[in-house]
Coordinates of N, CA and C in Angstrom, one line a residue:
X1302 N 82.5 85.7 -118.9 CA 82.9 87.0 -119.4 C 83.6 87.7 -118.3
X1303 N 84.8 88.2 -118.5 CA 85.5 88.9 -117.5 C 84.9 90.3 -117.1
X1304 N 85.0 90.6 -115.9 CA 84.5 91.9 -115.4 C 85.3 93.0 -116.0
X1305 N 84.7 94.1 -116.3 CA 85.4 95.3 -116.7 C 85.1 96.4 -115.7
X1306 N 85.9 97.4 -115.7 CA 85.7 98.5 -114.7 C 84.3 99.1 -114.7
X1307 N 83.6 99.1 -115.8 CA 82.3 99.7 -115.9 C 81.2 98.7 -115.7
X1308 N 81.6 97.4 -115.4 CA 80.6 96.3 -115.2 C 80.0 96.5 -113.8
X1309 N 78.7 96.8 -113.8 CA 78.0 97.0 -112.6 C 77.2 95.8 -112.0
X1310 N 77.3 94.7 -112.7 CA 76.6 93.5 -112.2 C 77.2 93.1 -110.9
X1311 N 76.3 92.6 -110.0 CA 76.8 92.1 -108.7 C 77.7 90.9 -108.8
X1312 N 78.7 90.8 -107.9 CA 79.6 89.7 -107.9 C 79.0 88.5 -107.1
X1313 N 78.7 87.4 -107.7 CA 78.1 86.3 -107.0 C 79.0 85.8 -105.8
X1314 N 80.3 85.8 -106.0 CA 81.2 85.4 -104.9 C 81.0 86.4 -103.7
X1315 N 81.0 87.7 -104.0 CA 80.8 88.6 -102.9 C 79.5 88.4 -102.1
X1316 N 78.5 88.1 -102.9 CA 77.1 87.8 -102.3 C 77.2 86.5 -101.4
X1317 N 77.8 85.5 -102.0 CA 77.9 84.2 -101.3 C 78.7 84.4 -100.0
X1318 N 79.8 85.1 -100.0 CA 80.6 85.3 -98.8 C 79.9 86.2 -97.8
X1319 N 79.1 87.2 -98.3 CA 78.4 88.0 -97.4 C 77.3 87.2 -96.7
X1320 N 76.7 86.3 -97.4 CA 75.7 85.4 -96.8 C 76.3 84.5 -95.8
X1321 N 77.6 84.0 -96.1 CA 78.3 83.2 -95.1 C 78.6 83.9 -93.8
X1322 N 79.0 85.2 -94.0 CA 79.4 86.0 -92.8 C 78.1 86.3 -92.0
X1323 N 77.0 86.6 -92.7 CA 75.7 86.8 -92.0 C 75.3 85.5 -91.2
X1324 N 75.4 84.4 -91.8 CA 75.1 83.1 -91.2 C 75.9 83.0 -89.9
X1325 N 77.2 83.3 -90.0 CA 78.1 83.2 -88.8 C 77.6 84.1 -87.7
X1326 N 77.2 85.3 -88.1 CA 76.7 86.3 -87.1 C 75.5 85.8 -86.4
X1327 N 74.7 85.0 -87.1 CA 73.5 84.4 -86.4 C 73.8 83.1 -85.7
X1328 N 75.1 82.7 -85.6 CA 75.5 81.5 -84.9 C 75.3 80.2 -85.8
X1329 N 75.1 80.4 -87.1 CA 75.0 79.3 -88.0 C 76.4 79.0 -88.6
X1330 N 76.6 77.8 -89.1 CA 77.9 77.5 -89.8 C 78.0 78.5 -91.0
X1331 N 79.2 79.1 -91.2 CA 79.3 80.2 -92.1 C 79.4 79.7 -93.6
X1332 N 78.3 79.3 -94.1 CA 78.3 78.8 -95.5 C 77.2 79.7 -96.2
X1333 N 77.6 80.1 -97.4 CA 76.8 81.0 -98.2 C 76.7 80.5 -99.6
X1334 N 75.6 80.8 -100.3 CA 75.4 80.3 -101.7 C 74.7 81.5 -102.5
X1335 N 75.0 81.5 -103.7 CA 74.4 82.5 -104.6 C 74.1 81.8 -105.9
X1336 N 72.9 82.0 -106.4 CA 72.4 81.4 -107.7 C 72.2 82.4 -108.7
X1337 N 72.8 82.2 -109.9 CA 72.9 83.2 -111.0 C 72.4 82.7 -112.3
X1338 N 71.7 83.5 -113.1 CA 71.4 83.1 -114.4 C 71.6 84.4 -115.3
X1339 N 72.3 84.2 -116.4 CA 72.7 85.3 -117.3 C 73.2 86.5 -116.6
X1340 N 74.0 86.3 -115.6 CA 74.7 87.4 -114.9 C 73.8 88.1 -113.9
X1341 N 72.5 87.6 -113.7 CA 71.6 88.2 -112.7 C 71.5 87.2 -111.5
X1342 N 71.6 87.8 -110.4 CA 71.5 87.0 -109.1 C 70.0 86.8 -108.9
X1343 N 69.6 85.5 -108.9 CA 68.2 85.1 -108.7 C 67.9 85.0 -107.2
X1344 N 68.9 84.5 -106.5 CA 68.7 84.2 -105.0 C 70.1 84.0 -104.4
X1345 N 70.1 84.2 -103.1 CA 71.3 84.0 -102.3 C 70.8 83.6 -100.9
X1346 N 71.6 82.9 -100.2 CA 71.2 82.5 -98.8 C 72.5 82.0 -98.0
X1347 N 72.3 82.1 -96.7 CA 73.3 81.5 -95.8 C 72.6 80.3 -95.1
X1348 N 73.4 79.5 -94.4 CA 72.8 78.4 -93.7 C 71.8 78.9 -92.7
X1349 N 70.7 78.2 -92.5 CA 69.7 78.5 -91.5 C 69.1 77.3 -90.8
X1350 N 69.9 76.3 -90.6 CA 69.5 75.1 -90.0 C 69.0 75.3 -88.5
X1351 N 69.8 76.1 -87.8 CA 69.5 76.3 -86.4 C 68.3 77.3 -86.3
X1352 N 68.3 78.4 -87.0 CA 67.3 79.4 -87.0 C 65.9 78.8 -87.4
X1353 N 65.9 78.0 -88.4 CA 64.7 77.4 -88.9 C 64.3 76.1 -88.3
X1354 N 65.2 75.6 -87.5 CA 65.0 74.2 -86.9 C 64.7 73.2 -88.0
X1355 N 65.6 73.3 -89.0 CA 65.4 72.5 -90.2 C 66.7 72.0 -90.7
X1356 N 67.0 70.7 -90.6 CA 68.3 70.1 -91.1 C 68.5 70.3 -92.6
X1357 N 67.5 70.6 -93.3 CA 67.6 70.7 -94.8 C 67.9 72.2 -95.2
X1358 N 67.9 73.1 -94.2 CA 68.1 74.5 -94.5 C 69.5 74.9 -94.8
X1359 N 70.1 74.2 -95.6 CA 71.5 74.5 -96.1 C 71.4 75.7 -97.1
X1360 N 72.5 76.5 -97.2 CA 72.5 77.6 -98.0 C 72.1 77.3 -99.5
X1361 N 72.6 76.2 -100.0 CA 72.3 75.8 -101.3 C 70.8 75.5 -101.6
X1362 N 70.3 74.7 -100.6 CA 68.8 74.3 -100.7 C 67.9 75.6 -100.7
X1363 N 68.2 76.5 -99.8 CA 67.4 77.7 -99.7 C 67.5 78.5 -101.0
X1364 N 68.8 78.7 -101.5 CA 68.9 79.4 -102.7 C 68.2 78.8 -103.9
X1365 N 68.3 77.4 -104.0 CA 67.6 76.7 -105.1 C 66.1 76.9 -104.9
X1366 N 65.6 76.8 -103.7 CA 64.1 76.9 -103.5 C 63.6 78.3 -103.9
X1367 N 64.4 79.3 -103.5 CA 64.0 80.7 -103.8 C 64.1 81.0 -105.3
X1368 N 65.1 80.5 -106.0 CA 65.2 80.8 -107.4 C 64.1 80.1 -108.2
X1369 N 63.8 78.8 -107.8 CA 62.7 78.1 -108.4 C 61.4 78.8 -108.3
X1370 N 61.1 79.3 -107.1 CA 59.9 80.1 -106.9 C 59.9 81.3 -107.8
X1371 N 61.0 82.0 -107.9 CA 61.1 83.3 -108.6 C 60.9 83.1 -110.1
X1372 N 61.5 82.0 -110.6 CA 61.3 81.8 -112.1 C 60.1 80.9 -112.4
X1373 N 59.5 80.3 -111.4 CA 58.3 79.5 -111.6 C 58.5 78.2 -112.3
X1374 N 59.7 77.6 -112.0 CA 60.0 76.3 -112.5 C 61.0 75.6 -111.6
X1375 N 60.8 74.3 -111.5 CA 61.7 73.5 -110.6 C 63.0 73.2 -111.3
X1376 N 63.1 73.4 -112.6 CA 64.3 73.2 -113.4 C 65.0 74.5 -113.5
X1377 N 66.2 74.6 -113.0 CA 67.0 75.9 -113.1 C 68.0 75.8 -114.2
X1378 N 67.5 75.5 -115.4 CA 68.4 75.3 -116.6 C 69.1 76.6 -116.9
X1379 N 70.4 76.5 -117.1 CA 71.2 77.7 -117.4 C 71.6 78.5 -116.2
X1380 N 71.4 77.9 -115.0 CA 71.8 78.6 -113.8 C 73.1 78.1 -113.2
X1381 N 73.8 79.0 -112.6 CA 75.1 78.6 -111.9 C 75.0 78.9 -110.4
X1382 N 75.6 78.0 -109.6 CA 75.5 78.1 -108.2 C 76.9 78.3 -107.7
X1383 N 77.1 79.3 -106.8 CA 78.3 79.7 -106.2 C 78.2 79.3 -104.7
X1384 N 79.1 78.6 -104.1 CA 78.9 78.1 -102.7 C 80.3 78.2 -102.1
X1385 N 80.3 78.6 -100.8 CA 81.6 78.8 -100.1 C 82.2 77.5 -99.6
X1386 N 81.4 76.4 -99.6 CA 82.0 75.1 -99.2 C 81.4 74.0 -100.1
X1387 N 82.2 73.1 -100.3 CA 81.8 71.9 -101.2 C 80.5 71.4 -100.7
X1388 N 79.5 71.2 -101.5 CA 78.2 70.7 -101.1 C 78.2 69.3 -100.6
X1389 N 77.3 69.0 -99.7 CA 77.0 67.7 -99.2 C 76.2 66.9 -100.2
X1390 N 75.9 65.6 -99.9 CA 75.1 64.8 -100.8 C 73.7 65.3 -101.0
X1391 N 73.1 65.8 -99.9 CA 71.7 66.3 -100.1 C 71.7 67.5 -101.0
X1392 N 72.6 68.4 -100.9 CA 72.7 69.6 -101.7 C 73.1 69.2 -103.2
X1393 N 74.0 68.3 -103.3 CA 74.4 67.8 -104.7 C 73.1 67.2 -105.3
X1394 N 72.4 66.4 -104.6 CA 71.1 65.8 -105.2 C 70.2 66.9 -105.6
X1395 N 70.0 67.9 -104.8 CA 69.1 69.0 -105.2 C 69.6 69.7 -106.5
X1396 N 70.9 69.9 -106.6 CA 71.5 70.5 -107.8 C 71.2 69.7 -109.0
X1397 N 71.4 68.4 -108.9 CA 71.2 67.5 -110.0 C 69.7 67.5 -110.4
X1398 N 68.8 67.5 -109.5 CA 67.3 67.5 -109.9 C 67.0 68.9 -110.4
X1399 N 67.6 69.9 -110.0 CA 67.3 71.3 -110.5 C 68.0 71.6 -111.8
X1400 N 68.9 70.7 -112.2 CA 69.6 70.8 -113.5 C 70.5 72.1 -113.5
X1401 N 71.2 72.3 -112.4 CA 72.1 73.4 -112.3 C 73.2 73.2 -113.4
X1402 N 73.5 74.3 -114.1 CA 74.5 74.2 -115.2 C 75.9 74.1 -114.7
X1403 N 76.3 75.0 -113.8 CA 77.7 75.0 -113.2 C 77.6 75.2 -111.7
X1404 N 78.5 74.5 -111.1 CA 78.7 74.6 -109.6 C 80.1 75.1 -109.4
X1405 N 80.2 76.2 -108.7 CA 81.5 76.8 -108.3 C 81.5 76.7 -106.8
X1406 N 82.6 76.2 -106.2 CA 82.7 76.1 -104.8 C 84.0 76.5 -104.3
X1407 N 84.1 77.1 -103.1 CA 85.4 77.6 -102.6 C 86.2 76.4 -101.9
X1408 N 85.9 76.2 -100.7 CA 86.7 75.2 -99.9 C 86.2 73.8 -100.1
X1409 N 87.1 72.8 -100.1 CA 86.7 71.4 -100.1 C 86.2 71.1 -98.7
X1410 N 85.4 70.1 -98.6 CA 84.9 69.6 -97.3 C 85.2 68.1 -97.2
X1411 N 86.3 67.8 -96.6 CA 86.8 66.4 -96.6 C 85.8 65.5 -95.8
X1412 N 85.2 66.1 -94.8 CA 84.2 65.3 -93.9 C 82.8 65.1 -94.5
X1413 N 82.3 66.2 -95.0 CA 80.9 66.2 -95.4 C 80.7 66.5 -96.9
X1414 N 81.7 66.8 -97.6 CA 81.5 67.1 -99.0 C 81.2 65.8 -99.8
X1415 N 80.5 66.0 -100.9 CA 80.1 64.9 -101.7 C 80.3 65.1 -103.2
X1416 N 81.1 66.1 -103.5 CA 81.4 66.4 -104.9 C 82.8 65.9 -105.3
X1417 N 83.8 66.4 -104.6 CA 85.2 65.9 -104.8 C 85.7 65.0 -103.7
X1418 N 84.9 64.9 -102.7 CA 85.2 64.0 -101.5 C 84.0 63.1 -101.3
X1419 N 84.1 62.2 -100.3 CA 83.0 61.3 -100.0 C 82.5 60.6 -101.1
X1420 N 81.1 60.6 -101.3 CA 80.5 59.7 -102.3 C 80.7 60.2 -103.7
X1421 N 81.2 61.4 -103.9 CA 81.4 62.0 -105.3 C 80.1 61.8 -106.1
X1422 N 79.1 62.4 -105.6 CA 77.7 62.3 -106.0 C 77.5 62.3 -107.6
X1423 N 78.2 63.3 -108.2 CA 78.0 63.5 -109.6 C 78.6 62.5 -110.5
X1424 N 79.5 61.7 -109.9 CA 80.2 60.6 -110.6 C 79.4 59.3 -110.6
X1425 N 78.3 59.2 -109.8 CA 77.6 58.0 -109.7 C 76.7 57.7 -110.9
X1426 N 76.5 56.5 -111.3 CA 75.7 56.2 -112.5 C 74.2 56.6 -112.3
X1427 N 73.8 56.6 -111.0 CA 72.4 57.0 -110.7 C 72.1 58.5 -110.8
X1428 N 73.2 59.3 -110.9 CA 73.0 60.8 -111.0 C 72.3 61.2 -112.3
X1429 N 71.2 61.9 -112.2 CA 70.5 62.3 -113.4 C 71.1 63.4 -114.2
X1430 N 71.8 64.3 -113.5 CA 72.4 65.4 -114.2 C 73.6 65.8 -113.5
X1431 N 74.7 66.1 -114.2 CA 76.0 66.5 -113.6 C 76.3 67.9 -114.1
X1432 N 76.4 68.9 -113.2 CA 76.9 70.2 -113.6 C 78.3 70.2 -113.9
X1433 N 78.8 71.2 -114.6 CA 80.2 71.5 -114.7 C 80.6 71.9 -113.3
X1434 N 81.8 71.5 -112.9 CA 82.3 71.7 -111.5 C 83.6 72.5 -111.5
X1435 N 83.6 73.5 -110.7 CA 84.9 74.3 -110.6 C 85.1 74.5 -109.1
X1436 N 86.0 73.9 -108.5 CA 86.3 74.0 -107.1 C 87.6 74.7 -106.8
X1437 N 87.7 75.1 -105.5 CA 88.9 75.7 -105.0 C 89.0 77.2 -105.2
X1438 N 88.0 77.9 -105.7 CA 88.0 79.3 -106.0 C 87.8 80.0 -104.6
X1439 N 88.7 80.9 -104.3 CA 88.7 81.6 -103.0 C 88.7 80.7 -101.8
X1440 N 89.3 79.5 -102.0 CA 89.3 78.5 -100.9 C 89.9 79.0 -99.6
X1441 N 91.0 79.7 -99.7 CA 91.6 80.1 -98.4 C 90.7 81.1 -97.7
X1442 N 90.0 81.9 -98.3 CA 89.1 82.8 -97.7 C 88.0 82.1 -96.9
X1443 N 87.4 81.0 -97.6 CA 86.4 80.2 -97.0 C 86.9 79.4 -95.9
X1444 N 88.1 78.8 -96.0 CA 88.7 78.1 -94.9 C 88.9 79.0 -93.7
X1445 N 89.4 80.2 -93.9 CA 89.7 81.1 -92.8 C 88.4 81.4 -92.1
X1446 N 87.3 81.7 -92.8 CA 86.0 82.0 -92.3 C 85.5 80.8 -91.4
X1447 N 85.6 79.6 -91.9 CA 85.1 78.4 -91.2 C 86.0 78.2 -89.9
X1448 N 87.3 78.3 -90.1 CA 88.2 78.0 -89.0 C 88.0 79.0 -87.9
X1449 N 87.9 80.3 -88.2 CA 87.7 81.3 -87.2 C 86.3 81.1 -86.5
X1450 N 85.3 80.8 -87.2 CA 84.0 80.5 -86.6 C 84.0 79.4 -85.6
X1451 N 84.6 78.3 -86.0 CA 84.6 77.1 -85.1 C 85.6 77.3 -84.0
X1452 N 86.7 78.0 -84.2 CA 87.7 78.3 -83.1 C 87.0 79.1 -82.0
X1453 N 86.2 80.1 -82.4 CA 85.5 81.0 -81.5 C 84.4 80.2 -80.7
X1454 N 83.9 79.1 -81.2 CA 82.9 78.4 -80.5 C 83.4 77.3 -79.5
X1455 N 84.7 77.1 -79.6 CA 85.3 76.1 -78.7 C 85.7 76.7 -77.4

């Protein structure tokens, strides 16, 4: 449903990018995720692998965990996930098990991505559930954020 001038619902892309910028400010890879159901943001997160000393603390995993707790169900049926970078195989697996309805992602990840690159997780016969996938949305913004972050670290 297109936004109208009087539409006061929060924009999941704005939230995902805000989470990515906050992650960068903490020294984490600038990746953010936002999980939505029926226009309501259930959860959002930025990467916290360094902060939490947890290699599974990707933005997508954290957002999925928080939303599942919030609704009291491990199945996030009817939920859509917005992510600033193409998810890795671990995150794609979590989305499949959570039964995410739609995945929207910004930039492709040629090295670590597993949706349109690498193993193409959702195309495998062993994949239990495949969300609708929409990639490349606000890709240049995500690429700039990532490039600036890693350039500053070198």
